[in-house]
Amino acid sequence: QVQLVESGGGLVQPGGSLRLSCAASGFTLDYYAIGWFRQAPGKEREGLLCINRYDGATYYVDSVKGRFTISRDNAKNTVYLQMNSLKPEDTAVYYCARSSGGACSWSNDYWGQGTQVTVSS
């Protein structure tokens, strides 16, 4: 069955970095776009960025441009979210999701369970 499993979250100080991983199984990652989303307490889920099947990145919000990057390793069936210069407002549960096709879209058919990121001194 299709599964997405996030990992790499944790507690980090402001200005620090984390790399999240989204391990995919049950489908051929090469053919799909994968997006990263987050949800902070009391807030709606927010789309951050996405990588299409051709490694093109789409940013959904300006707040992470210049700080977050997305990449994929199809051989390892994994998509990564590199987060630098983290701020307390980046604190949230981070999710990866599969787009319904190879292009980035808001139509996501499978989601991971999420990984907590806390930015605090």
Tab-separated table of C-alpha atoms in Angstrom:
chain	number	residue	atom	x	y	z
A	1	GLN	CA	0.000	0.000	0.000
A	2	VAL	CA	1.036	3.585	-0.501
A	3	GLN	CA	2.848	5.036	2.490
A	4	LEU	CA	4.663	8.253	3.254
A	5	VAL	CA	6.689	8.470	6.439
A	6	GLU	CA	8.241	11.691	7.644
A	7	SER	CA	11.258	11.826	9.930
A	8	GLY	CA	13.926	14.247	11.080
A	9	GLY	CA	11.877	16.584	13.209
A	10	GLY	CA	12.919	17.735	16.628
A	11	LEU	CA	13.864	20.667	18.803
A	12	VAL	CA	16.225	23.228	17.333
A	13	GLN	CA	17.356	26.670	18.388
A	14	PRO	CA	16.457	29.748	16.354
A	15	GLY	CA	18.850	30.101	13.457
A	16	GLY	CA	19.475	26.378	13.355
A	17	SER	CA	18.841	23.827	10.631
A	18	LEU	CA	16.991	20.579	10.210
A	19	ARG	CA	16.544	18.201	7.320
A	20	LEU	CA	13.257	16.372	7.108
A	21	SER	CA	12.853	13.183	5.132
A	22	CYS	CA	9.755	11.770	3.491
A	23	ALA	CA	10.212	8.068	2.773
A	24	ALA	CA	7.836	6.743	0.139
A	25	SER	CA	6.748	3.166	-0.420
A	26	GLY	CA	4.105	1.294	-2.350
A	27	PHE	CA	4.461	3.367	-5.521
A	28	THR	CA	7.075	4.601	-7.978
A	29	LEU	CA	8.254	7.924	-6.613
A	30	ASP	CA	9.707	8.946	-10.007
A	31	TYR	CA	6.223	9.549	-11.429
A	32	TYR	CA	4.848	11.829	-8.734
A	33	ALA	CA	5.243	15.283	-7.310
A	34	ILE	CA	5.630	15.536	-3.540
A	35	GLY	CA	4.748	18.531	-1.427
A	36	TRP	CA	5.615	19.645	2.078
A	37	PHE	CA	3.004	21.195	4.326
A	38	ARG	CA	2.855	22.276	7.939
A	39	GLN	CA	0.284	22.965	10.589
A	40	ALA	CA	0.938	25.044	13.647
A	41	PRO	CA	-1.275	24.845	16.743
A	42	GLY	CA	-4.499	26.699	16.199
A	43	LYS	CA	-3.740	27.414	12.557
A	44	GLU	CA	-4.795	25.945	9.261
A	45	ARG	CA	-2.524	23.647	7.346
A	46	GLU	CA	-0.183	25.587	5.084
A	47	GLY	CA	1.415	24.455	1.854
A	48	LEU	CA	5.138	25.249	1.747
A	49	LEU	CA	6.740	23.917	-1.393
A	50	CYS	CA	6.634	21.045	-3.810
A	51	ILE	CA	8.935	19.174	-6.146
A	52	ASN	CA	7.632	17.780	-9.416
A	53	ARG	CA	8.762	14.619	-11.133
A	54	TYR	CA	11.341	16.585	-13.113
A	55	ASP	CA	12.909	18.092	-9.969
A	56	GLY	CA	11.313	21.463	-10.483
A	57	ALA	CA	10.431	23.223	-7.240
A	58	THR	CA	7.360	25.323	-6.585
A	59	TYR	CA	7.139	27.546	-3.530
A	60	TYR	CA	3.674	28.155	-2.159
A	61	VAL	CA	4.627	30.755	0.455
A	62	ASP	CA	7.197	33.540	0.506
A	63	SER	CA	8.022	33.013	4.168
A	64	VAL	CA	10.278	30.025	3.430
A	65	LYS	CA	11.947	31.245	0.252
A	66	GLY	CA	15.678	31.527	0.717
A	67	ARG	CA	15.548	29.317	3.808
A	68	PHE	CA	13.896	26.020	2.782
A	69	THR	CA	14.806	23.833	-0.147
A	70	ILE	CA	13.306	20.620	-1.440
A	71	SER	CA	15.054	17.748	-3.158
A	72	ARG	CA	14.417	14.146	-4.062
A	73	ASP	CA	16.400	10.952	-4.390
A	74	ASN	CA	14.312	8.554	-6.414
A	75	ALA	CA	16.809	5.754	-5.895
A	76	LYS	CA	16.160	6.018	-2.152
A	77	ASN	CA	12.442	6.720	-2.597
A	78	THR	CA	12.871	9.785	-0.441
A	79	VAL	CA	12.090	13.490	-0.650
A	80	TYR	CA	13.926	15.916	1.592
A	81	LEU	CA	13.121	19.292	3.085
A	82	GLN	CA	16.217	21.226	4.108
A	83	MET	CA	15.307	23.966	6.544
A	84	ASN	CA	17.838	26.640	7.420
A	85	SER	CA	17.689	29.823	9.485
A	86	LEU	CA	14.776	28.428	11.435
A	87	LYS	CA	12.520	30.794	13.328
A	88	PRO	CA	10.144	30.207	16.235
A	89	GLU	CA	7.246	30.749	13.828
A	90	ASP	CA	8.378	27.680	11.896
A	91	THR	CA	7.236	25.551	14.821
A	92	ALA	CA	4.622	23.134	13.495
A	93	VAL	CA	3.900	19.575	12.507
A	94	TYR	CA	5.351	19.021	9.068
A	95	TYR	CA	3.719	16.711	6.558
A	96	CYS	CA	4.610	15.421	3.141
A	97	ALA	CA	1.940	14.535	0.638
A	98	ARG	CA	1.797	12.956	-2.790
A	99	SER	CA	0.293	14.940	-5.615
A	100	SER	CA	-2.143	13.029	-7.776
A	101	GLY	CA	0.312	13.193	-10.686
A	102	GLY	CA	3.758	14.328	-11.740
A	103	ALA	CA	3.000	18.030	-11.494
A	104	CYS	CA	2.683	19.969	-8.277
A	105	SER	CA	-0.915	20.638	-7.425
A	106	TRP	CA	-3.259	21.076	-4.505
A	107	SER	CA	-4.711	17.664	-5.232
A	108	ASN	CA	-2.925	15.374	-2.817
A	109	ASP	CA	-4.051	11.795	-2.445
A	110	TYR	CA	-1.745	10.420	0.270
A	111	TRP	CA	-0.322	12.040	3.381
A	112	GLY	CA	2.268	11.099	5.935
A	113	GLN	CA	1.619	11.119	9.655
A	114	GLY	CA	3.713	14.226	10.266
A	115	THR	CA	6.835	15.084	12.231
A	116	GLN	CA	7.044	17.760	14.900
A	117	VAL	CA	9.459	20.647	14.490
A	118	THR	CA	9.947	22.970	17.435
A	119	VAL	CA	12.120	26.055	17.166
A	120	SER	CA	12.896	27.454	20.581
A	121	SER	CA	15.769	28.645	22.695
